[in-house]
PDB file of C-alpha atoms in Angstrom:
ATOM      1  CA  UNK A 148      18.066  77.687 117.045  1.00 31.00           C
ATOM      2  CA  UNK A 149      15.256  75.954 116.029  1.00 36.00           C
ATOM      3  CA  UNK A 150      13.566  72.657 116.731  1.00 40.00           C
ATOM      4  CA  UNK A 151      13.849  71.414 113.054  1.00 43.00           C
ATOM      5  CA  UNK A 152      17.908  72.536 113.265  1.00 48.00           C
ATOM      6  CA  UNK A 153      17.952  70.227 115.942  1.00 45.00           C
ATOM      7  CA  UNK A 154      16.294  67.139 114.471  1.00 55.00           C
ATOM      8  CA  UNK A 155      18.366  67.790 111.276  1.00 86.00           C
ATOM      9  CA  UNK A 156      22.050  68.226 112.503  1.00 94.00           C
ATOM     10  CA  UNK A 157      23.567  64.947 112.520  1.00 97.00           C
ATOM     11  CA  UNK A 158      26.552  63.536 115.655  1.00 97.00           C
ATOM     12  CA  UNK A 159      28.985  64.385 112.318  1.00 98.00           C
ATOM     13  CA  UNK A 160      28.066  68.261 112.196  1.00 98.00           C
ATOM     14  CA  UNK A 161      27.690  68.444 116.053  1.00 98.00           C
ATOM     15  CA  UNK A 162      31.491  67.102 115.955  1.00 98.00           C
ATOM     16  CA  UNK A 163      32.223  69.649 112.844  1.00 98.00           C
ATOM     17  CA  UNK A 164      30.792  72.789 115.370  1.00 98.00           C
ATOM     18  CA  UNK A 165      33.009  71.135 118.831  1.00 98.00           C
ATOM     19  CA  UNK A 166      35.972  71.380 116.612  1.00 98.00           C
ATOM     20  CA  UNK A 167      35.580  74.368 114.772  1.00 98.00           C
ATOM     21  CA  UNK A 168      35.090  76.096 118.382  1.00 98.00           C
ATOM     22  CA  UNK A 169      38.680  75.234 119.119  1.00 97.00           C
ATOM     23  CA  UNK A 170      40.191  78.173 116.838  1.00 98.00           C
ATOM     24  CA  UNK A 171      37.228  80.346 117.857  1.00 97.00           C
ATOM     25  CA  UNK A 172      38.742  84.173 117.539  1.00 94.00           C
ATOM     26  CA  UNK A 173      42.295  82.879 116.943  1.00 93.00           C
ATOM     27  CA  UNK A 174      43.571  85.290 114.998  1.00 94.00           C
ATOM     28  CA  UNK A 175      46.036  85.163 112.348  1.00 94.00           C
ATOM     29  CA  UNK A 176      47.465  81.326 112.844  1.00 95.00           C
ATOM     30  CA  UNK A 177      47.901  78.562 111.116  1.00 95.00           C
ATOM     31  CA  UNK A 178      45.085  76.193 111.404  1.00 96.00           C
ATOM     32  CA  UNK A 179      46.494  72.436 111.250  1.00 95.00           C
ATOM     33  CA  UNK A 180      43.718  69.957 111.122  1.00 97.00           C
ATOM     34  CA  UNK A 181      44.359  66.081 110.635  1.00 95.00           C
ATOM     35  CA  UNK A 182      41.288  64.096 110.111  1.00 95.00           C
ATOM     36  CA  UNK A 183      38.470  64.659 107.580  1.00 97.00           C
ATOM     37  CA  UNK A 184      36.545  66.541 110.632  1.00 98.00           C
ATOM     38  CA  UNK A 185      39.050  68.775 111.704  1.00 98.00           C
ATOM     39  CA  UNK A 186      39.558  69.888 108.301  1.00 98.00           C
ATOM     40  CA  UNK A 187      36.020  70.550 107.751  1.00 98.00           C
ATOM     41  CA  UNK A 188      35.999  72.567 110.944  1.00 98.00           C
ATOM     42  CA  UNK A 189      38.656  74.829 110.496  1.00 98.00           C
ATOM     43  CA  UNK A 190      37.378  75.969 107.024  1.00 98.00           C
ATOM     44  CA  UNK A 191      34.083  76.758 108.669  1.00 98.00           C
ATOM     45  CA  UNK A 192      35.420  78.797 111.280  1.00 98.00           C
ATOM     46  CA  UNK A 193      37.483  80.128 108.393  1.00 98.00           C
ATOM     47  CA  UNK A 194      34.415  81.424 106.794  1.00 98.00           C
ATOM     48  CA  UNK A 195      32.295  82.560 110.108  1.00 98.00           C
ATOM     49  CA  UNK A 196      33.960  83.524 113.220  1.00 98.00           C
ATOM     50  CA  UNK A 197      37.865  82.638 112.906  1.00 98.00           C
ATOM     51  CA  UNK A 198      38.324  84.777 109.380  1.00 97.00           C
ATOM     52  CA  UNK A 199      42.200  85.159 109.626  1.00 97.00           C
ATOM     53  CA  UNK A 200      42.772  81.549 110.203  1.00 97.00           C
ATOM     54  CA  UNK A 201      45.411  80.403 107.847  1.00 96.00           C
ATOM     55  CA  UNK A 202      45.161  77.362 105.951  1.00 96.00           C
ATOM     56  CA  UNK A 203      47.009  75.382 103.539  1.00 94.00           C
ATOM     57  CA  UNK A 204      46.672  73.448 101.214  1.00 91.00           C
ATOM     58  CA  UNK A 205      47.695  70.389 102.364  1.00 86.00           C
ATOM     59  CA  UNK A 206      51.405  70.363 101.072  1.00 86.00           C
ATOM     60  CA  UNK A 207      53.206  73.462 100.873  1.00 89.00           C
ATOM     61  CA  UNK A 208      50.991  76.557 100.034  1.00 93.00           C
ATOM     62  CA  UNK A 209      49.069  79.088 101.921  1.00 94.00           C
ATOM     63  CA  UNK A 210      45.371  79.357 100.661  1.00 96.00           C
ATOM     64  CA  UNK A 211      43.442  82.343 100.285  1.00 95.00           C
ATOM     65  CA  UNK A 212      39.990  80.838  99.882  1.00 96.00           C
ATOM     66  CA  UNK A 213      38.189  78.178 101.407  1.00 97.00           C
ATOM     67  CA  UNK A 214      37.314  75.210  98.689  1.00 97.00           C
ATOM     68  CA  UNK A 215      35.599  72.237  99.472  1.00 97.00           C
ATOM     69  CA  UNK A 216      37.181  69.212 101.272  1.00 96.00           C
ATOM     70  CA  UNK A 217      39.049  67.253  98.837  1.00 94.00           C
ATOM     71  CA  UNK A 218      38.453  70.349  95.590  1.00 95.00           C
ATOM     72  CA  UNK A 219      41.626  71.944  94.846  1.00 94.00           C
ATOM     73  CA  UNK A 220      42.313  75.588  95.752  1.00 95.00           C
ATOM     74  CA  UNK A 221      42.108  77.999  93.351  1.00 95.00           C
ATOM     75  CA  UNK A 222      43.763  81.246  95.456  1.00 96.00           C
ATOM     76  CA  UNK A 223      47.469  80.891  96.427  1.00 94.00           C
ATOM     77  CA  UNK A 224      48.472  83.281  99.202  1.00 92.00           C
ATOM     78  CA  UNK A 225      51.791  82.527 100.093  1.00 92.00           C
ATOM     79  CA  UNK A 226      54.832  79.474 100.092  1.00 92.00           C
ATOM     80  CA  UNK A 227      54.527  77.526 103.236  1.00 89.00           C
ATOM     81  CA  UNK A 228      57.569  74.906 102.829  1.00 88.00           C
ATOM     82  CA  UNK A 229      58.375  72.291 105.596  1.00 81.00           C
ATOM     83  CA  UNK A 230      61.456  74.857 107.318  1.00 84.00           C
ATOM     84  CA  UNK A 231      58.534  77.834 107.326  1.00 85.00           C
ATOM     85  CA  UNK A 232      55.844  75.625 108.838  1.00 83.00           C
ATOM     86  CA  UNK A 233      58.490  74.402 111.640  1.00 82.00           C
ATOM     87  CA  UNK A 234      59.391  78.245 112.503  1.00 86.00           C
ATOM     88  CA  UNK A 235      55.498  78.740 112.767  1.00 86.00           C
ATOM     89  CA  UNK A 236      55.258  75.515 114.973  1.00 84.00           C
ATOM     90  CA  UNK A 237      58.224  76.925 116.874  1.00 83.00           C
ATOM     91  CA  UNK A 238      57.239  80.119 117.607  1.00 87.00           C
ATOM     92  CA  UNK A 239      53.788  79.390 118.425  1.00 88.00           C
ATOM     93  CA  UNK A 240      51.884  80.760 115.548  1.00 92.00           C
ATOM     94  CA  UNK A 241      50.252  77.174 114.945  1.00 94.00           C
ATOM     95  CA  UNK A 242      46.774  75.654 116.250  1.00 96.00           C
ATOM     96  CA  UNK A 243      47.100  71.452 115.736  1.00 96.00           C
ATOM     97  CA  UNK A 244      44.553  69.234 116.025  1.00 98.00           C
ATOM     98  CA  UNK A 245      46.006  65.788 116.390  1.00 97.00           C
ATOM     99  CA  UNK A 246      44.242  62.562 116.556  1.00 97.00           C
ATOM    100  CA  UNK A 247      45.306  60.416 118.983  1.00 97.00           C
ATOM    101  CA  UNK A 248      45.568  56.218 119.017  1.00 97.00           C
ATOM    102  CA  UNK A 249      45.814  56.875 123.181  1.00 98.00           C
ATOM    103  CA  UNK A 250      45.262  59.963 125.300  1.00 98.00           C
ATOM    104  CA  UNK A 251      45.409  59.567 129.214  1.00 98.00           C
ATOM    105  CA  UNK A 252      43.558  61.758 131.650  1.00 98.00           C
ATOM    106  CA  UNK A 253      46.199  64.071 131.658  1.00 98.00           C
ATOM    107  CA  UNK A 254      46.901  64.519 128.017  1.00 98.00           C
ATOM    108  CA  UNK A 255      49.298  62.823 127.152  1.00 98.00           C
ATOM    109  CA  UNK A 256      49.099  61.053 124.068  1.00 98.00           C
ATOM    110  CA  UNK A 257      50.648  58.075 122.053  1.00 97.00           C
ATOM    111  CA  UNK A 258      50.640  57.435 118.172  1.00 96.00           C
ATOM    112  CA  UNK A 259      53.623  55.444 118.482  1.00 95.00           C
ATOM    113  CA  UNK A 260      53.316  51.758 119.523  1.00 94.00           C
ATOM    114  CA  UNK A 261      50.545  49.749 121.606  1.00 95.00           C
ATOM    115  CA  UNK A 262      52.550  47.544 124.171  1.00 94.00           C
ATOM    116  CA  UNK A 263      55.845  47.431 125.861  1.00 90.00           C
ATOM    117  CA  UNK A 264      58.453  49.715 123.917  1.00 84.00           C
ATOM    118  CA  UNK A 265      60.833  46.648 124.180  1.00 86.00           C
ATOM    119  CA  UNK A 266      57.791  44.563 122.227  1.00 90.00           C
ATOM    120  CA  UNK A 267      55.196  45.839 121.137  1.00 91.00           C
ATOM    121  CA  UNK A 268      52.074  44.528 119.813  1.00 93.00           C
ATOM    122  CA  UNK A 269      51.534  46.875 117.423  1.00 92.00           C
ATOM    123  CA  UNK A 270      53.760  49.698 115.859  1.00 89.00           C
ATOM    124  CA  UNK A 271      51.773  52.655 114.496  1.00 90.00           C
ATOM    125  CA  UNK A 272      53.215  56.111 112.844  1.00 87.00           C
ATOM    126  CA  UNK A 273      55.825  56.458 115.148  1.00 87.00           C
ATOM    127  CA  UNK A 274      56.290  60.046 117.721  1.00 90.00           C
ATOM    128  CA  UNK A 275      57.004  62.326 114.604  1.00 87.00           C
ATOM    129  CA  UNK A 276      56.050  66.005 115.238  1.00 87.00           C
ATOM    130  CA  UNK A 277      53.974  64.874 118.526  1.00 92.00           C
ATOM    131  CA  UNK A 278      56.459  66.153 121.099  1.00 91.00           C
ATOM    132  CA  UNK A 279      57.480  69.631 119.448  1.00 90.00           C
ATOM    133  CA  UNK A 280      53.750  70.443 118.591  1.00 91.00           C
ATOM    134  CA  UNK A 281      52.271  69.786 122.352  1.00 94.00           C
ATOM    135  CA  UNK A 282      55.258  71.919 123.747  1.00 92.00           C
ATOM    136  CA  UNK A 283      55.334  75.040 121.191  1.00 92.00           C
ATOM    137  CA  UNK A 284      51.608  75.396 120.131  1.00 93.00           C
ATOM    138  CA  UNK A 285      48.424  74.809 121.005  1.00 96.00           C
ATOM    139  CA  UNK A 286      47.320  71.294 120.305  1.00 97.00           C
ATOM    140  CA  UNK A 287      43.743  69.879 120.477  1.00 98.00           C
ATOM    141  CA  UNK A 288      43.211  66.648 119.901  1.00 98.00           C
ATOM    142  CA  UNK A 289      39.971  64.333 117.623  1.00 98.00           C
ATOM    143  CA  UNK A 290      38.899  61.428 118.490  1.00 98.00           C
ATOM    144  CA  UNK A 291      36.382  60.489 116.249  1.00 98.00           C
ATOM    145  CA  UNK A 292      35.825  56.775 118.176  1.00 97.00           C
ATOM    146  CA  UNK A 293      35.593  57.243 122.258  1.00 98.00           C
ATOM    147  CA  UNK A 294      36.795  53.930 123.941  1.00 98.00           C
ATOM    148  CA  UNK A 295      38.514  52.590 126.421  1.00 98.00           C
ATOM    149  CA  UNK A 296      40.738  51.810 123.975  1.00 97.00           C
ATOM    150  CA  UNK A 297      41.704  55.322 123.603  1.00 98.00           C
ATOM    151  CA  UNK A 298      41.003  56.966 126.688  1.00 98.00           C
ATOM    152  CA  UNK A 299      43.313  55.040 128.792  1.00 98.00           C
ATOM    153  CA  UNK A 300      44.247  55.378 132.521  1.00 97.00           C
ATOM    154  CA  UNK A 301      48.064  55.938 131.407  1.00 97.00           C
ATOM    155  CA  UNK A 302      49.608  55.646 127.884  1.00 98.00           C
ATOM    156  CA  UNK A 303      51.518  52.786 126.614  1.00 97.00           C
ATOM    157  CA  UNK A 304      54.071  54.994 124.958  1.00 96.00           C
ATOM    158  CA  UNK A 305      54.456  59.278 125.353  1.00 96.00           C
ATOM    159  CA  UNK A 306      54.198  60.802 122.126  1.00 97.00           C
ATOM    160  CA  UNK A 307      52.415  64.001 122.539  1.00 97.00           C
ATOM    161  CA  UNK A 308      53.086  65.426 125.990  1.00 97.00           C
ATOM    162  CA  UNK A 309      50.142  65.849 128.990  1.00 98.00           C
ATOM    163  CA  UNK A 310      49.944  67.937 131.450  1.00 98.00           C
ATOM    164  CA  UNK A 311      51.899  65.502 134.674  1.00 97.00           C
ATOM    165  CA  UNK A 312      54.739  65.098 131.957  1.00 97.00           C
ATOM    166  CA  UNK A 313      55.435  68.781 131.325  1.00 97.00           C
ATOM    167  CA  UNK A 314      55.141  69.231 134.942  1.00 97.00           C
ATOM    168  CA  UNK A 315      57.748  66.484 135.716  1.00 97.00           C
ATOM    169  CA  UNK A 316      60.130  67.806 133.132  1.00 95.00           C
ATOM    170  CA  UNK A 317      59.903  71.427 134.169  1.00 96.00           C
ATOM    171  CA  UNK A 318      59.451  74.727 133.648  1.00 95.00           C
ATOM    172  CA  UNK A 319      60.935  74.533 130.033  1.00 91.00           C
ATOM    173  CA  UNK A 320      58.254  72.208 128.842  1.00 94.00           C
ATOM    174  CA  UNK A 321      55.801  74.164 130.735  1.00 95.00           C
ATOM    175  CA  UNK A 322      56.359  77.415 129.312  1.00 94.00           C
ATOM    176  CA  UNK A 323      54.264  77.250 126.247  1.00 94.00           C
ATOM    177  CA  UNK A 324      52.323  73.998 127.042  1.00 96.00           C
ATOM    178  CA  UNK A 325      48.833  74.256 125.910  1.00 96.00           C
ATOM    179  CA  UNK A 326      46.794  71.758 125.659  1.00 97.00           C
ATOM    180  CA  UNK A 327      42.748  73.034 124.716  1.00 97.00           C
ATOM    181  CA  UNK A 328      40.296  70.713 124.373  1.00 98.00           C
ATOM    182  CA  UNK A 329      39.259  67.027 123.303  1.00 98.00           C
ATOM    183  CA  UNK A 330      36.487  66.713 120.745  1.00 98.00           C
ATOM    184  CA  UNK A 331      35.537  62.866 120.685  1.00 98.00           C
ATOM    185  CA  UNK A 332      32.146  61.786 118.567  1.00 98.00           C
ATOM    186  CA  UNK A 333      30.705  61.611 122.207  1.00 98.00           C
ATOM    187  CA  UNK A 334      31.295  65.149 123.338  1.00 98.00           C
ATOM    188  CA  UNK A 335      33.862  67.791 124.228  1.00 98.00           C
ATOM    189  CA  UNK A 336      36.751  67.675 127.037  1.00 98.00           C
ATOM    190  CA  UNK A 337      39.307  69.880 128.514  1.00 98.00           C
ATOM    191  CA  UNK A 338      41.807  69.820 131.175  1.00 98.00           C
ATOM    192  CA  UNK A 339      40.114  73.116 133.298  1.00 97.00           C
ATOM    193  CA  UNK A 340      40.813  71.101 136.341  1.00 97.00           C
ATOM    194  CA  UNK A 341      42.751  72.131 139.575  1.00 96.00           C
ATOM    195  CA  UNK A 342      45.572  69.242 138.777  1.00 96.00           C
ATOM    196  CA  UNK A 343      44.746  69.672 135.161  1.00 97.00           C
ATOM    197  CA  UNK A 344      43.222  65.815 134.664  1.00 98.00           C
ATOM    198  CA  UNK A 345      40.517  66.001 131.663  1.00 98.00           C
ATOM    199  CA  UNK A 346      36.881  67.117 132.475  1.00 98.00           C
ATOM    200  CA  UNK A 347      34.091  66.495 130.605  1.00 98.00           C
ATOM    201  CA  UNK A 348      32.857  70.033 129.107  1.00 98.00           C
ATOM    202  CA  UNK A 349      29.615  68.989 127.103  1.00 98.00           C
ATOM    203  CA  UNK A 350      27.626  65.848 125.767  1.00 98.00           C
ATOM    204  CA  UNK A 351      27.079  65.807 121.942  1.00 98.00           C
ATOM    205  CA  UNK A 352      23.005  65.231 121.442  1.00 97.00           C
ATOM    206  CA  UNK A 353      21.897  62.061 122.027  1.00 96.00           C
ATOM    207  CA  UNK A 354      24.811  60.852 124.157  1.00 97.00           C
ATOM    208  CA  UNK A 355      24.526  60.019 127.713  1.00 97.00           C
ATOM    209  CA  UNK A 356      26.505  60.581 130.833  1.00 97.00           C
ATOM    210  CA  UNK A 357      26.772  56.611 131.015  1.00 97.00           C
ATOM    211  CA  UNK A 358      28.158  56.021 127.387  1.00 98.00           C
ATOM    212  CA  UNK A 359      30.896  58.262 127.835  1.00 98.00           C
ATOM    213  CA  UNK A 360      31.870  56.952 131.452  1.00 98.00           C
ATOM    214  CA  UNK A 361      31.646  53.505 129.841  1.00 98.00           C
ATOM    215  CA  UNK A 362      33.709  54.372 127.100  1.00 98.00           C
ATOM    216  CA  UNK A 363      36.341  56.124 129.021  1.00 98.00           C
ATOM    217  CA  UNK A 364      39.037  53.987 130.374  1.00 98.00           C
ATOM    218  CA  UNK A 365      39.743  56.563 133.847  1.00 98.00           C
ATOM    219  CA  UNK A 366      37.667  58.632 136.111  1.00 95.00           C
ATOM    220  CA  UNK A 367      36.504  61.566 134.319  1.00 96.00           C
ATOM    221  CA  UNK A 368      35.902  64.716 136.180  1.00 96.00           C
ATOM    222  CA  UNK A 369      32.698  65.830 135.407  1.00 97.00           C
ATOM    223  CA  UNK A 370      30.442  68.675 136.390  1.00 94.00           C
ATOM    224  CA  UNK A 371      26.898  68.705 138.719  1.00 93.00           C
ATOM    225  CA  UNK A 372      25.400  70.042 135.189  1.00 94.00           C
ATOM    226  CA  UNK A 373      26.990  69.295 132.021  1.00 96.00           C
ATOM    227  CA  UNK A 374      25.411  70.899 128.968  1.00 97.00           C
ATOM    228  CA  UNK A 375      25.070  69.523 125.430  1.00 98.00           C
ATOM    229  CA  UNK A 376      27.223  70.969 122.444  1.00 98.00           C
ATOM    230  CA  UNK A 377      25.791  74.184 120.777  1.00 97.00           C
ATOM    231  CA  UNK A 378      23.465  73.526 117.911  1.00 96.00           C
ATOM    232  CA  UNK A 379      25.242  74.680 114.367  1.00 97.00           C
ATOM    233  CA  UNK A 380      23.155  77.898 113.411  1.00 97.00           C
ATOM    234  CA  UNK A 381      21.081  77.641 109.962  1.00 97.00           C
ATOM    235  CA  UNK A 382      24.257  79.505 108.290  1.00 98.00           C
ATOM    236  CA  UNK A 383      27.316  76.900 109.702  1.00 98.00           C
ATOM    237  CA  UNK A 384      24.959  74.039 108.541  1.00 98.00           C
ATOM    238  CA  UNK A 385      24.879  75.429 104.890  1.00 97.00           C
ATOM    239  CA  UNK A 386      28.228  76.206 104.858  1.00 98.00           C
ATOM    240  CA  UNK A 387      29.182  72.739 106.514  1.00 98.00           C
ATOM    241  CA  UNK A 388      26.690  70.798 103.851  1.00 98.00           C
ATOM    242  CA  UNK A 389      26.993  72.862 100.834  1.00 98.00           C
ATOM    243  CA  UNK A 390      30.094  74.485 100.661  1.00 98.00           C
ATOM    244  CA  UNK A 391      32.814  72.841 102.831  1.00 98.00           C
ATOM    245  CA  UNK A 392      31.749  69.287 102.831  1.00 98.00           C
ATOM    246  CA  UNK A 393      29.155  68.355  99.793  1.00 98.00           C
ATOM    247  CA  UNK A 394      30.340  65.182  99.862  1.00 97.00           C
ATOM    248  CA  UNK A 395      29.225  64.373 102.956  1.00 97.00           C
ATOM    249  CA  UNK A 396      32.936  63.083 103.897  1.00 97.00           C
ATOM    250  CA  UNK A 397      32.105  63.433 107.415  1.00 97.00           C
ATOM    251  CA  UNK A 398      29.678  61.166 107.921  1.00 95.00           C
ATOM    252  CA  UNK A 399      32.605  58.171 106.822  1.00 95.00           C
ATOM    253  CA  UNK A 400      34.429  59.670 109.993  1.00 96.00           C
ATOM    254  CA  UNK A 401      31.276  60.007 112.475  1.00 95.00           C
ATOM    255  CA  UNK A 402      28.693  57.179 112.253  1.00 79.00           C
ATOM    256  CA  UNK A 403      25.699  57.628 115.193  1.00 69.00           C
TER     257      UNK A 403
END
């Protein structure tokens, strides 16, 4: 990589390359992004090193190219209605990455409600798909602001489930549980950890150790040397800047 690479890439594209790396060599699944980034993401890793990923449309097709975010497909591969795309979810044959309005250090995550259930202060979407997806396919999760509002020390409501709540249901919610990485706009996390609590795996550029302790709301475990995120080759950046995302859509997600 070179120097002006560096300089150029912006905390948007360095997000863009920590997501697409979650359906790195993933074979023939469906890719299900949520969140401008995500999407961007999977359609690069779509076009460089993930080229069976599926993707859709949005709605209820299968596409067979990869158009720019927000320009209409013009190849139709296949008919993926809502009873298909639940046997995929079932079975395991789908990648999600979820956002999250709270994630704990063990993974669990709520979209549901901010409060106590009996009162809330706030209702949001509600648990929808959360629990199904984090038990029957792998789920990542975006976070495109890192706060202690987010990374909290336990969750206000379970949506999608972590890591001590599969455990504490048993080997049934175990079974397929997989849970592979965090990708916040402050770096990358996983849960690689001997009681499976989330571990900081790199620092975006520019970010410091300090901003994401500050911003996270628990003890992080975090390595003697934690690297930065990978640099987007020449290649992923044209892709990312002239193909996928011309619009520059991910900047309105990532501001640094």
């Amino acid at each position: 990589m070179t120097s002006t690479t560096a300089r150029t890439a912006t905390r948007a594209e360095y997000c863009v390359i920590a997501c697409a790396e979650a359906w790195r060599d993933a074979g023939e699944i469906l890719a299900s992004p949520m969140g401008t980034v995500p999407t961007v993401a999977a359609r690069l890793a779509r076009l460089t090193f993930s080229p069976e990923l599926l993707l859709t449309d949005g709605e209820a097709m299968l596409i067979g190219d990869v158009p720019a975010v927000g320009a209409a497909s013009s190849v139709t591969e296949g008919w993926l209605p809502y009873r298909r795309h639940l046997t995929m979810v079932m079975g395991g044959r789908r990648h999600v990455m979820m956002g999250a309005s709270q994630i704990d250090r063990f993974g669990n995550q709520n979209i549901s409600c901010i409060g106590d259930w009996e009162r809330p202060t706030r209702q949001l979407l509600g648990v929808r798909g959360a629990p199904v997806n984090t038990l029957n396919n792998p789920v990542s999760y975006w976070i495109p602001r890192h706060s202690t509002r987010v990374f909290v020390e336990k969750v206000d409501m379970i949506s999608g489930v972590g890591h001590d709540s599969a455990a504490a249901a048993g080997p049934a919610a175990t079974r397929f549980h997989d849970l592979r990485r965090v990708v916040s706009d402050l770096g990358v996390l996983d849960f690689a950890t001997p009681d499976r609590s989330m571990r900081l795996v790199s620092l975006h550029p520019g970010v410091t150790l300090d901003q994401v302790r500050e911003a996270t709301g628990f003890a992080l475990s975090v390595p003697d040397d934690v690297p930065y995120t990978r640099e987007p080759t020449p290649e992923e950046l044209r892709l990312i800047r002239d193909v996928v995302d011309p619009r520059g859509l991910r900047d309105r997600e990532v501001r640094a």
